[in-house]
Each structure stands twice: as C-alpha cells, then as structure tokens.
CSV table of C-alpha atoms and ligand atoms in Angstrom, one decimal:
chain,number,residue,atom,x,y,z
K,1,MET,CA,19.9,13.0,5.3
K,2,ILE,CA,19.2,9.5,4.1
K,3,PRO,CA,16.0,8.1,5.7
K,4,THR,CA,15.8,4.5,6.9
K,5,ILE,CA,12.6,2.5,6.5
K,6,THR,CA,11.8,-1.0,7.9
K,7,ALA,CA,10.5,-4.0,6.0
K,8,PHE,CA,10.0,-7.7,6.4
K,9,GLU,CA,13.2,-9.7,6.6
K,10,ARG,CA,11.2,-12.4,4.8
K,11,SER,CA,7.9,-11.1,3.4
K,12,PRO,CA,5.0,-13.6,3.5
K,13,ASP,CA,4.0,-12.4,0.0
K,14,ARG,CA,7.3,-13.9,-1.3
K,15,GLY,CA,8.4,-10.6,-2.9
K,16,ARG,CA,5.2,-9.8,-4.8
K,17,GLY,CA,5.2,-6.2,-3.5
K,18,LEU,CA,2.0,-6.5,-1.4
K,19,ALA,CA,3.5,-5.6,2.0
K,20,ARG,CA,3.2,-1.9,2.9
K,21,ASP,CA,6.9,-1.0,2.7
K,22,MET,CA,6.3,-1.2,-1.1
K,23,ARG,CA,4.2,2.1,-1.2
K,24,VAL,CA,6.9,3.9,0.9
K,25,ARG,CA,9.7,2.6,-1.4
K,26,TRP,CA,7.6,3.7,-4.4
K,27,ALA,CA,7.1,7.2,-3.0
K,28,LEU,CA,10.8,7.6,-2.3
K,29,GLU,CA,11.7,6.4,-5.8
K,30,GLU,CA,9.1,8.8,-7.4
K,31,VAL,CA,10.8,11.8,-5.7
K,32,GLY,CA,14.3,10.5,-6.2
K,33,GLN,CA,15.2,10.2,-2.5
K,34,PRO,CA,17.7,7.5,-1.7
K,35,TYR,CA,16.9,5.4,1.4
K,36,GLU,CA,18.2,2.6,3.6
K,37,VAL,CA,16.2,-0.4,4.7
K,38,ARG,CA,16.4,-2.2,8.0
K,39,LEU,CA,15.0,-5.7,7.7
K,40,LEU,CA,13.1,-7.1,10.6
K,41,SER,CA,11.9,-10.6,11.7
K,42,PHE,CA,8.4,-11.0,13.1
K,43,LYS,CA,10.0,-11.4,16.5
K,44,ALA,CA,12.1,-8.2,16.2
K,45,MET,CA,8.9,-6.2,15.3
K,46,LYS,CA,7.5,-7.0,18.8
K,47,GLU,CA,10.6,-6.0,20.7
K,48,PRO,CA,11.0,-2.7,22.6
K,49,ALA,CA,13.4,-1.2,20.1
K,50,HIS,CA,10.8,-1.4,17.3
K,51,LEU,CA,7.8,-0.8,19.5
K,52,ALA,CA,9.4,2.6,20.3
K,53,LEU,CA,9.1,3.4,16.6
K,54,ASN,CA,5.7,1.8,16.0
K,55,PRO,CA,3.6,1.0,19.1
K,56,PHE,CA,1.7,-1.6,17.0
K,57,GLY,CA,4.8,-3.6,16.2
K,58,LYS,CA,4.4,-3.4,12.4
K,59,ILE,CA,6.4,-2.4,9.4
K,60,PRO,CA,6.9,0.0,7.7
K,61,THR,CA,8.5,2.7,9.8
K,62,TYR,CA,10.5,5.7,8.6
K,63,GLU,CA,13.4,7.4,10.5
K,64,GLU,CA,15.0,10.6,9.4
K,65,GLY,CA,17.2,12.3,12.0
K,66,ASP,CA,15.1,13.0,15.1
K,67,LEU,CA,11.9,12.1,13.3
K,68,ALA,CA,10.3,8.6,13.5
K,69,LEU,CA,7.1,7.9,11.7
K,70,PHE,CA,4.8,4.8,11.3
K,71,GLU,CA,1.7,4.2,9.3
K,72,SER,CA,2.4,3.9,5.5
K,73,GLY,CA,-0.2,6.7,4.7
K,74,SER,CA,1.5,9.1,7.0
K,75,ILE,CA,4.9,8.2,5.7
K,76,VAL,CA,3.9,8.7,2.1
K,77,LEU,CA,2.3,12.0,2.9
K,78,HIS,CA,5.5,13.1,4.7
K,79,ILE,CA,7.6,12.2,1.6
K,80,ALA,CA,5.1,13.9,-0.7
K,81,GLU,CA,5.0,17.1,1.3
K,82,ARG,CA,8.8,17.4,1.6
K,83,HIS,CA,9.7,16.7,-2.0
K,84,ALA,CA,8.4,17.9,-5.4
K,85,GLY,CA,6.6,15.5,-7.6
K,86,LEU,CA,3.8,13.8,-5.7
K,87,LEU,CA,1.5,16.7,-4.8
K,88,PRO,CA,0.3,19.5,-7.0
K,89,ASP,CA,1.6,23.0,-6.4
K,90,ASP,CA,-1.7,24.7,-5.8
K,91,ALA,CA,-3.3,24.3,-2.3
K,92,ASN,CA,-6.7,23.0,-3.6
K,93,GLY,CA,-5.0,20.4,-5.8
K,94,ARG,CA,-2.8,19.3,-2.9
K,95,ALA,CA,-5.9,18.9,-0.7
K,96,ARG,CA,-7.6,16.8,-3.4
K,97,ALA,CA,-4.6,14.5,-3.8
K,98,ILE,CA,-4.5,14.0,0.0
K,99,THR,CA,-8.2,13.3,0.0
K,100,TRP,CA,-7.6,10.5,-2.5
K,101,MET,CA,-4.9,9.1,-0.2
K,102,PHE,CA,-7.4,8.9,2.6
K,103,ALA,CA,-10.0,7.4,0.2
K,104,ALA,CA,-7.5,4.7,-0.7
K,105,ILE,CA,-6.6,3.6,2.8
K,106,ASN,CA,-10.0,4.1,4.3
K,107,THR,CA,-12.8,3.6,1.9
K,108,VAL,CA,-11.1,1.2,-0.5
K,109,GLU,CA,-8.6,-0.7,1.6
K,110,SER,CA,-10.8,-1.4,4.6
K,111,PRO,CA,-13.1,-3.9,2.9
K,112,ILE,CA,-10.1,-5.4,1.2
K,113,LEU,CA,-8.5,-6.0,4.6
K,114,ASP,CA,-11.8,-7.7,5.7
K,115,LEU,CA,-11.3,-10.2,2.9
K,116,THR,CA,-7.8,-11.0,4.2
K,117,THR,CA,-9.2,-11.5,7.7
K,118,ALA,CA,-12.0,-13.7,6.4
K,119,LYS,CA,-9.6,-15.9,4.4
K,120,PHE,CA,-6.8,-16.3,7.0
K,121,LEU,CA,-8.7,-16.1,10.3
K,122,GLU,CA,-12.2,-17.2,9.6
K,123,GLY,CA,-11.7,-19.9,6.9
K,124,ASP,CA,-12.5,-22.7,9.4
K,125,LYS,CA,-15.7,-21.2,10.7
K,126,SER,CA,-19.1,-22.7,9.9
K,127,TRP,CA,-20.4,-19.4,8.5
K,128,TYR,CA,-17.3,-18.6,6.4
K,129,ALA,CA,-18.8,-19.6,3.0
K,130,GLU,CA,-22.0,-17.7,3.8
K,131,ARG,CA,-20.2,-14.6,4.8
K,132,LEU,CA,-17.6,-14.5,1.9
K,133,PRO,CA,-20.0,-13.2,-0.8
K,134,LEU,CA,-21.0,-10.3,1.5
K,135,VAL,CA,-17.3,-9.4,2.0
K,136,MET,CA,-16.7,-9.5,-1.7
K,137,GLU,CA,-19.7,-7.3,-2.4
K,138,ARG,CA,-18.4,-4.7,0.1
K,139,ILE,CA,-15.2,-4.6,-1.9
K,140,ARG,CA,-16.9,-4.4,-5.3
K,141,LYS,CA,-19.1,-1.4,-4.3
K,142,PRO,CA,-16.3,1.2,-4.0
K,143,LEU,CA,-14.6,-0.4,-7.0
K,144,HIS,CA,-17.7,0.4,-9.2
K,145,GLU,CA,-17.7,3.9,-7.8
K,146,LEU,CA,-14.0,4.4,-8.4
K,147,THR,CA,-14.4,3.1,-12.0
K,148,ALA,CA,-17.2,5.7,-12.6
K,149,TRP,CA,-15.0,8.5,-11.2
K,150,LEU,CA,-12.0,7.5,-13.3
K,151,GLY,CA,-14.0,7.3,-16.5
K,152,GLU,CA,-11.5,7.5,-19.4
K,153,ALA,CA,-8.8,9.4,-17.4
K,154,ASP,CA,-5.4,8.0,-16.7
K,155,TRP,CA,-5.2,9.3,-13.1
K,156,LEU,CA,-7.7,10.4,-10.4
K,157,GLU,CA,-7.1,14.1,-10.8
K,158,GLY,CA,-5.5,14.5,-14.2
K,159,LYS,CA,-1.9,14.2,-13.2
K,160,PHE,CA,-0.3,11.3,-11.2
K,161,SER,CA,-0.1,12.1,-7.5
K,162,ALA,CA,0.4,10.6,-4.1
K,163,GLY,CA,-3.4,9.8,-4.3
K,164,ASP,CA,-2.8,7.6,-7.3
K,165,LEU,CA,0.2,6.0,-5.6
K,166,MET,CA,-1.8,5.0,-2.6
K,167,MET,CA,-4.8,3.9,-4.6
K,168,VAL,CA,-2.8,1.7,-7.0
K,169,ALA,CA,-0.9,0.2,-4.0
K,170,VAL,CA,-4.2,-0.7,-2.3
K,171,LEU,CA,-5.8,-2.1,-5.5
K,172,LEU,CA,-2.7,-4.3,-6.0
K,173,ARG,CA,-3.7,-6.2,-2.9
K,174,LEU,CA,-6.7,-7.6,-4.8
K,175,LYS,CA,-4.6,-9.2,-7.5
K,176,PRO,CA,-4.3,-12.6,-5.8
K,177,SER,CA,-8.1,-12.8,-5.4
K,178,GLY,CA,-8.8,-12.3,-9.1
K,179,LEU,CA,-11.4,-9.6,-8.2
K,180,LEU,CA,-9.5,-6.9,-10.0
K,181,ASP,CA,-10.1,-8.7,-13.3
K,182,GLU,CA,-13.8,-7.9,-13.0
K,183,PHE,CA,-12.9,-4.2,-13.3
K,184,PRO,CA,-10.9,-3.7,-16.6
K,185,LYS,CA,-10.6,0.0,-16.2
K,186,LEU,CA,-9.1,-0.4,-12.7
K,187,SER,CA,-6.8,-3.2,-14.0
K,188,ALA,CA,-5.5,-0.8,-16.6
K,189,TYR,CA,-5.1,1.9,-14.0
K,190,VAL,CA,-3.1,-0.4,-11.8
K,191,ALA,CA,-1.0,-1.5,-14.8
K,192,ARG,CA,-0.2,2.2,-15.5
K,193,GLY,CA,1.0,2.6,-12.0
K,194,GLU,CA,3.1,-0.6,-12.2
K,195,ALA,CA,4.6,0.6,-15.5
K,196,ARG,CA,6.1,3.7,-13.8
K,197,PRO,CA,9.9,3.5,-13.6
K,198,ALA,CA,9.8,4.4,-9.9
K,199,TYR,CA,7.4,1.6,-9.2
K,200,GLN,CA,9.6,-0.8,-11.1
K,201,ARG,CA,12.7,0.2,-9.1
K,202,ALA,CA,10.8,-0.1,-5.8
K,203,PHE,CA,9.4,-3.5,-6.8
K,204,ALA,CA,12.9,-4.8,-7.8
K,205,ALA,CA,14.4,-3.6,-4.5
K,206,GLN,CA,11.8,-5.4,-2.3
K,207,LEU,CA,12.0,-8.6,-4.5
K,208,ALA,CA,15.8,-8.6,-4.1
K,209,VAL,CA,15.3,-8.9,-0.4
K,210,PHE,CA,13.2,-12.0,-0.8
K,211,THR,CA,15.4,-13.5,-3.5
K,212,ALA,CA,18.6,-13.0,-1.3
K,213,GLY,CA,16.8,-14.5,1.7
K,214,SER,CA,15.7,-17.6,-0.4
K,215,THR,CA,19.2,-18.5,-1.7
K,216,GLY,CA,21.1,-17.9,1.6
Z,1,LIG,N1,-1.9,0.6,8.9
Z,1,LIG,C1,-0.5,0.2,8.9
Z,1,LIG,C2,0.2,0.9,7.8
Z,1,LIG,O1,-0.4,1.3,6.8
Z,1,LIG,O2,1.5,1.1,7.9
Z,1,LIG,C3,-0.5,-1.3,8.8
Z,1,LIG,C4,0.9,-1.9,8.8
Z,1,LIG,C5,0.8,-3.4,8.7
Z,1,LIG,O3,-0.2,-4.0,8.7
Z,1,LIG,N2,2.0,-4.0,8.5
Z,1,LIG,C6,2.1,-5.4,8.3
Z,1,LIG,C7,3.0,-6.0,9.4
Z,1,LIG,O4,3.9,-5.4,9.9
Z,1,LIG,C8,2.9,-5.7,7.0
Z,1,LIG,S1,2.0,-5.0,5.6
Z,1,LIG,N3,2.6,-7.2,9.9
Z,1,LIG,C9,3.3,-7.9,10.9
Z,1,LIG,C10,2.5,-8.1,12.1
Z,1,LIG,O5,1.4,-7.7,12.2
Z,1,LIG,O6,3.1,-8.8,13.0
Z,1,LIG,C11,0.5,-6.2,5.6
Z,1,LIG,C12,0.7,-7.3,4.7
Z,1,LIG,C13,1.3,-8.5,5.1
Z,1,LIG,C14,1.5,-9.6,4.2
Z,1,LIG,C15,1.0,-9.4,2.9
Z,1,LIG,N4,1.1,-10.5,2.0
Z,1,LIG,O7,1.7,-11.6,2.4
Z,1,LIG,O8,0.6,-10.5,0.9
Z,1,LIG,C16,0.4,-8.3,2.5
Z,1,LIG,C17,0.3,-7.2,3.4
C-alpha cells in the first residue's frame, strides 16, 4: 500500500528542506518506499478534515490504509520499524538507535525551537537582545556534547540509522543561523547525511513543490 503524507503547499522555507515533511520523505526514500503527497495550505491545516488526522493542525501526517499518524518522530519510527534499513537487527542496537531519535527531537531540537520562537515571536521585545545569547548557549551545550560523542565516527552508533536521520534533520535547522559553522565535526556529519542519495531524492521532491508553486 502506498502511504500518503502531508506537506506545505507553499513552504515558508522556500524549499530549503527545513520543514518536517523532509525527514519523513527522507526515511521513505532510505527504505525504498514510494509515497504520495497531499499539499495543504495553512487554512486547510486548521480545518476538520486535517484536524482529524493531526489534532494540532500541523504537517506532516502519514496515512496508510486504516492507520493515520502525526508527529514526524513517530512517523519516522513507524517507517523504520516496518522496513529494513533504518534500524539494526539486534534488539539492543534498535533500542540505541531509537534513543538517538528521542535525543534528536527532545534534547537537541528543543533549544533550537526556542531560537525560532525568540526570533519570530519575541524580536520586538525590549529584553530580546539580552535573552538571545542565553538561547544560543542552550543550543551550543548539547552540540558540544554531541561533538564529543561523535568523535571521529561517521555516525552515532557505527552504522547509519534512523537516529542519524533525525539528528541530521534537526541539526539542519541551524544552518540559517550560522551556528552549525562553529562545530566543524557536526557540519561534516550533516554533510554526510545530505550526501546520501535518499536525502538528495527527498530534498529534490520537496524543492520541486516550491518551484512548481513559484512559477504557476
Ligand atoms: N512536533 C511536530 C512534528 O514533529 O511533526 C511539529 C510539526 C510542526 O511544527 N509542523 C509545522 C507546521 O505544520 C511545519 S514544520 N506548521 C504550521 C502551523 O503551525 O500552522 C516547522 C517548520 C516550519 C517552517 C520552517 N521554515 O520556514 O524554515 C521550518 C520548520
């Protein structure tokens, strides 16, 4: 059965692959699962039909027969569990890879989201300039720790897994801020993720949506 995911009809990132459908597309490409995409406007995301799929009115969602999922982490885990290629065969190795998925979306992504909030919702506040360095420091701390863990390794646990996919997808959100440049090992790690053919296919697919929308 071909799953259907949802994505922005017109992504605010202008096709830079920063919206969260990108990680789902990437996972599907890694395991060789074809998929369909339903594009949504911001208005459509808040309408009952979409709220029935995601009560929070956001993309991405994932539909496969009777199953409807939301939350990019849950969707990527579902894909990784049902197909070979994104989780190790042994139980402990799988648990470690899943642990890294949680680390990515909880420990590493949370302070990154705080930066987005600061920039877009608090930029006009009198205390913005004073708070910004604190927000940046909270991002840097787990990045230093992640750098130490990675050492000279290519991937978090030896072989590329869903944990790396989520971690790279999360770190990519830092690119526009320039913060990733302070961490050469993490920049190289992200570049290894971006170089994967599955990433390239997923990136091209989401960029094509933006390009088609811009010319029409
Ligand atoms: N925790 C959820 C998940 O992981 O799936 C969060 C989903 C989410 O925040 N989705 C966003 C959304 O639907 C798109 S990805 N927003 C619409 C709304 O809230 O009305 C977040 C995002 C948006 C834009 C950029 N960008 O422009 O760079 C990057 C990331």
